Coordinates of C-alpha atoms in Angstrom, one line a residue:
M124 CA 15.2 -171.2 -29.2
G125 CA 18.5 -169.5 -29.4
E126 CA 19.2 -172.0 -32.4
P127 CA 19.2 -171.6 -36.3
V128 CA 15.8 -172.3 -38.0
E129 CA 15.9 -175.7 -39.7
V130 CA 15.7 -175.2 -43.7
V131 CA 14.5 -177.2 -46.4
K132 CA 15.2 -177.0 -50.0
C133 CA 11.7 -175.7 -52.2
V134 CA 10.4 -178.2 -54.7
T135 CA 10.6 -176.0 -57.5
S136 CA 13.2 -173.4 -56.7
D137 CA 16.7 -173.0 -54.9
L138 CA 14.8 -171.2 -52.2
Y139 CA 15.1 -172.8 -48.6
V140 CA 12.1 -172.5 -46.4
P141 CA 11.3 -173.6 -42.9
A142 CA 11.1 -177.5 -42.3
H143 CA 8.6 -177.3 -39.5
A144 CA 6.3 -174.9 -41.4
E145 CA 2.6 -176.3 -41.9
I146 CA 2.4 -175.2 -45.0
I147 CA 4.4 -174.1 -48.3
I148 CA 3.0 -172.2 -51.0
E149 CA 5.9 -172.3 -54.0
G150 CA 4.6 -170.0 -57.1
V151 CA 5.8 -166.7 -59.0
I152 CA 4.2 -163.3 -59.5
V153 CA 3.4 -163.1 -63.0
P154 CA 4.8 -159.8 -64.3
N155 CA 2.1 -157.1 -66.4
V156 CA -0.6 -159.1 -65.2
M157 CA -3.5 -158.1 -63.0
I158 CA -6.8 -159.4 -62.4
E159 CA -9.9 -158.3 -59.9
E160 CA -9.5 -159.4 -56.2
A161 CA -12.5 -161.5 -55.4
P162 CA -14.2 -159.2 -52.9
F163 CA -13.4 -159.5 -49.2
G164 CA -15.0 -158.6 -45.8
E165 CA -12.9 -156.3 -43.7
Y166 CA -11.8 -155.9 -39.9
T167 CA -14.8 -153.5 -39.7
G168 CA -17.5 -155.9 -40.5
Y169 CA -18.1 -154.4 -43.8
R170 CA -16.7 -154.4 -47.1
T171 CA -15.8 -150.4 -47.9
S172 CA -13.9 -150.7 -50.9
P173 CA -14.4 -151.8 -54.6
R174 CA -13.0 -154.6 -56.3
E175 CA -9.9 -153.7 -57.7
K176 CA -6.9 -155.4 -60.0
R177 CA -4.3 -156.9 -58.3
T178 CA -1.1 -158.9 -58.8
V179 CA -1.2 -162.3 -59.8
Y180 CA 0.7 -165.1 -58.0
R181 CA 0.7 -168.8 -59.9
V182 CA 1.1 -171.5 -57.6
K183 CA 3.3 -174.3 -59.0
A184 CA 3.2 -176.4 -55.7
I185 CA 2.2 -177.1 -52.1
T186 CA 3.8 -179.0 -49.3
M187 CA 2.7 -179.5 -46.0
R188 CA 3.3 -181.3 -42.3
K189 CA 0.6 -184.1 -41.7
K190 CA -2.3 -182.5 -40.5
P191 CA -1.2 -179.0 -41.0
I192 CA -3.0 -176.2 -39.2
M193 CA -4.3 -173.6 -41.6
A194 CA -4.6 -170.4 -40.1
V195 CA -7.3 -168.4 -41.8
S196 CA -8.9 -165.0 -40.4
N197 CA -12.6 -164.7 -42.1
M198 CA -12.8 -161.0 -41.3
G199 CA -16.3 -159.8 -41.0
V200 CA -19.2 -158.3 -38.3
P201 CA -17.9 -158.8 -34.5
T202 CA -16.3 -161.5 -33.2
D203 CA -13.8 -162.8 -35.1
E204 CA -10.1 -164.1 -34.2
G205 CA -8.5 -160.9 -36.4
Q206 CA -10.9 -158.3 -34.1
L207 CA -9.5 -160.1 -31.0
L208 CA -5.9 -160.1 -31.7
R209 CA -6.1 -156.6 -32.8
S210 CA -7.7 -155.2 -29.8
F211 CA -5.5 -156.4 -27.1
S212 CA -2.4 -156.0 -29.0
L213 CA -3.3 -152.3 -29.9
A214 CA -4.6 -151.7 -26.5
L215 CA -0.9 -153.1 -25.0
E216 CA 0.6 -150.7 -27.8
M217 CA -1.5 -147.5 -26.5
E218 CA -1.0 -148.6 -22.9
K219 CA 2.9 -148.5 -23.2
M220 CA 2.7 -145.1 -25.1
L221 CA 0.9 -143.1 -22.5
R222 CA 3.1 -144.6 -19.8
D223 CA 6.0 -143.7 -21.5
Q224 CA 4.5 -140.2 -21.5
G225 CA 4.3 -140.0 -18.3
L226 CA 0.6 -140.1 -17.9
P227 CA -1.1 -141.5 -14.7
I228 CA -3.3 -144.0 -16.6
T229 CA -4.4 -147.2 -15.0
G230 CA -4.9 -149.4 -18.2
V231 CA -5.9 -149.2 -21.9
Y232 CA -8.6 -151.4 -23.3
M233 CA -10.0 -152.0 -27.1
L234 CA -13.3 -153.7 -27.1
P235 CA -13.3 -156.5 -29.7
E236 CA -16.8 -155.5 -30.5
S237 CA -15.5 -152.0 -31.3
T238 CA -13.4 -153.5 -34.2
H239 CA -10.7 -151.5 -32.5
H240 CA -12.3 -147.7 -33.3
L241 CA -13.0 -147.3 -29.6
V242 CA -10.1 -147.0 -27.1
V243 CA -10.9 -146.9 -23.4
V244 CA -8.5 -145.4 -21.2
G245 CA -8.5 -145.3 -17.3
V246 CA -6.7 -142.1 -15.4
R247 CA -6.3 -140.9 -12.2
P248 CA -7.3 -137.3 -13.4
A249 CA -4.3 -135.1 -12.2
Y250 CA -5.0 -131.9 -14.0
A251 CA -7.9 -130.1 -15.9
N252 CA -8.1 -131.5 -19.7
I253 CA -6.4 -134.6 -19.3
A254 CA -9.0 -136.5 -21.5
T255 CA -8.1 -133.9 -24.3
Q256 CA -4.1 -134.8 -24.0
I257 CA -4.9 -138.7 -24.0
G258 CA -6.8 -138.3 -27.2
Q259 CA -4.8 -136.1 -28.9
L260 CA -1.8 -138.3 -27.9
I261 CA -3.6 -141.6 -29.0
F262 CA -5.0 -140.0 -32.6
G263 CA -1.4 -138.2 -33.4
S264 CA 0.7 -141.5 -32.9
K265 CA 1.6 -143.9 -35.9
L266 CA -1.2 -146.3 -35.3
G267 CA -4.0 -143.1 -35.1
P268 CA -5.4 -143.6 -38.0
W269 CA -6.9 -146.8 -36.8
F270 CA -8.3 -145.2 -33.7
H271 CA -11.8 -142.7 -34.0
M272 CA -13.0 -142.6 -30.4
V273 CA -11.3 -142.3 -27.1
V274 CA -13.3 -143.0 -23.7
V275 CA -11.6 -141.7 -20.8
V276 CA -12.7 -142.7 -17.4
D277 CA -11.6 -142.3 -14.0
E278 CA -9.6 -145.2 -11.8
K279 CA -13.0 -145.5 -10.1
T280 CA -14.2 -147.7 -13.4
D281 CA -13.5 -151.1 -14.3
I282 CA -12.3 -150.5 -18.0
Y283 CA -12.8 -154.3 -18.8
D284 CA -15.9 -153.8 -17.6
K285 CA -18.8 -153.2 -20.7
D286 CA -21.5 -152.5 -18.0
E287 CA -19.6 -149.9 -16.1
L288 CA -18.2 -148.5 -19.0
I289 CA -21.7 -147.7 -20.2
H290 CA -22.8 -146.4 -17.2
A291 CA -19.9 -144.1 -16.9
L292 CA -20.4 -143.1 -20.5
S293 CA -24.5 -142.2 -20.0
T294 CA -23.6 -140.5 -16.1
K295 CA -20.5 -138.9 -16.2
C296 CA -19.7 -137.7 -20.0
H297 CA -21.1 -133.9 -20.1
P298 CA -23.2 -134.3 -23.6
V299 CA -21.8 -130.7 -24.1
N300 CA -18.6 -129.8 -22.1
G301 CA -17.4 -133.8 -21.9
I302 CA -17.2 -134.1 -25.8
R303 CA -14.1 -132.9 -28.1
I304 CA -14.5 -133.4 -31.3
E305 CA -11.5 -133.2 -34.3
K306 CA -13.5 -133.0 -37.6
S307 CA -10.4 -133.7 -39.8
G308 CA -8.1 -136.3 -38.5
V309 CA -6.0 -138.9 -40.2
G310 CA -8.5 -141.9 -41.0
T311 CA -8.0 -144.9 -43.3
P312 CA -10.0 -145.9 -46.5
L313 CA -11.6 -148.6 -44.8
N314 CA -13.7 -146.4 -42.4
P315 CA -17.4 -147.4 -42.8
Y316 CA -18.9 -144.0 -41.7
A317 CA -16.1 -141.9 -43.7
T318 CA -17.8 -140.0 -46.7
P319 CA -16.3 -141.4 -50.5
A320 CA -14.4 -137.8 -50.3
E321 CA -12.8 -138.7 -46.6
R322 CA -11.4 -142.0 -47.8
R323 CA -10.1 -141.2 -50.8
L324 CA -8.2 -138.4 -48.5
G325 CA -7.5 -140.1 -45.9
V326 CA -9.1 -138.2 -43.1
A327 CA -11.7 -138.9 -40.6
G328 CA -14.2 -137.2 -37.9
K329 CA -12.4 -138.2 -34.4
V330 CA -13.9 -137.8 -31.0
V331 CA -13.0 -137.8 -27.1
F332 CA -15.6 -138.6 -24.5
D333 CA -14.6 -137.2 -21.0
C334 CA -16.1 -139.6 -18.4
T335 CA -14.4 -138.0 -15.4
F336 CA -15.9 -135.6 -12.8
P337 CA -14.2 -132.0 -13.4
L338 CA -11.3 -131.4 -11.0
D339 CA -12.6 -127.8 -9.6
W340 CA -16.0 -129.4 -8.3
P341 CA -16.1 -129.3 -4.4
A342 CA -15.9 -132.2 -3.0
A343 CA -19.4 -132.0 -1.9
D344 CA -20.7 -131.6 -5.3
I345 CA -19.2 -134.7 -6.6
P346 CA -21.9 -137.6 -6.9
I347 CA -21.5 -140.5 -5.0
K348 CA -21.6 -143.7 -6.5
V349 CA -24.3 -146.0 -5.3
S350 CA -22.6 -149.8 -5.5
F351 CA -22.6 -153.2 -3.2
N352 CA -18.6 -151.8 -2.6
N353 CA -19.1 -148.5 -2.0
V354 CA -21.7 -147.8 0.3
Y355 CA -21.9 -151.3 2.5
P356 CA -19.8 -151.8 5.6
K357 CA -17.4 -154.6 5.1
E358 CA -19.0 -156.6 7.4
I359 CA -22.3 -156.7 5.8
R360 CA -20.8 -157.2 2.6
E361 CA -18.7 -160.5 3.8
K362 CA -22.0 -161.6 5.2
V363 CA -24.2 -161.4 2.0
L364 CA -21.1 -163.0 -0.1
S365 CA -20.7 -165.8 2.3
K366 CA -24.5 -166.9 2.3
W367 CA -24.7 -166.1 -1.7
T368 CA -25.7 -169.4 -2.6
T369 CA -28.1 -170.4 0.2
Y370 CA -29.7 -167.3 -1.2
G371 CA -30.2 -169.6 -4.6
F372 CA -27.6 -167.2 -6.4
K373 CA -24.6 -168.9 -8.4
E374 CA -21.1 -167.9 -7.5

């Protein structure tokens, strides 16, 4: 930290590489020679593109530390390390972007199982149609082509709890009024649900699910969530929790 990286000279060239790298692969790119790339899975859990010819890299030497750590991401159906890393890092990126825009969000989460196609945003609804605004900002961002679905929930829903998310989606999102569809958003050629034409053109459908109750509803018309924390007095909750294990339940 705060010091230059220690380097050593390569075995087959005059280039220098980090001295403490796990593995160094030396070689040359062969000009004007291309061969078909072996079929690989993608982060979506599918292989959506045909085998194509790629540049050839001819290996001349491999050096390594003793017992090197070889980091490999063998992408496929969820959940692998690539999906985990991308979901967490991209969620933080989107959260920062939305906060920089001054939106009253409570957090952003991407379920690794969704291969980061689905973005969950918690918000304190301050005005009508805020869910649509959030979706437009996410889809219009530099990372927008990778995101296809945005679910917006209010601050009473724990965005990190899949059970709460499914409950909010199935009970608070109006099947007609709560869904915003964009037919020709910017997509990627790796999108499994896209048609072949959409993949070639880089377009994809997008959707926003608004799982918040309308702000113009009278307070008396807003359904009350019936949960342990909402409807039972504090003393009852504390009594039950204090005796939880004596009832035969695990903590």
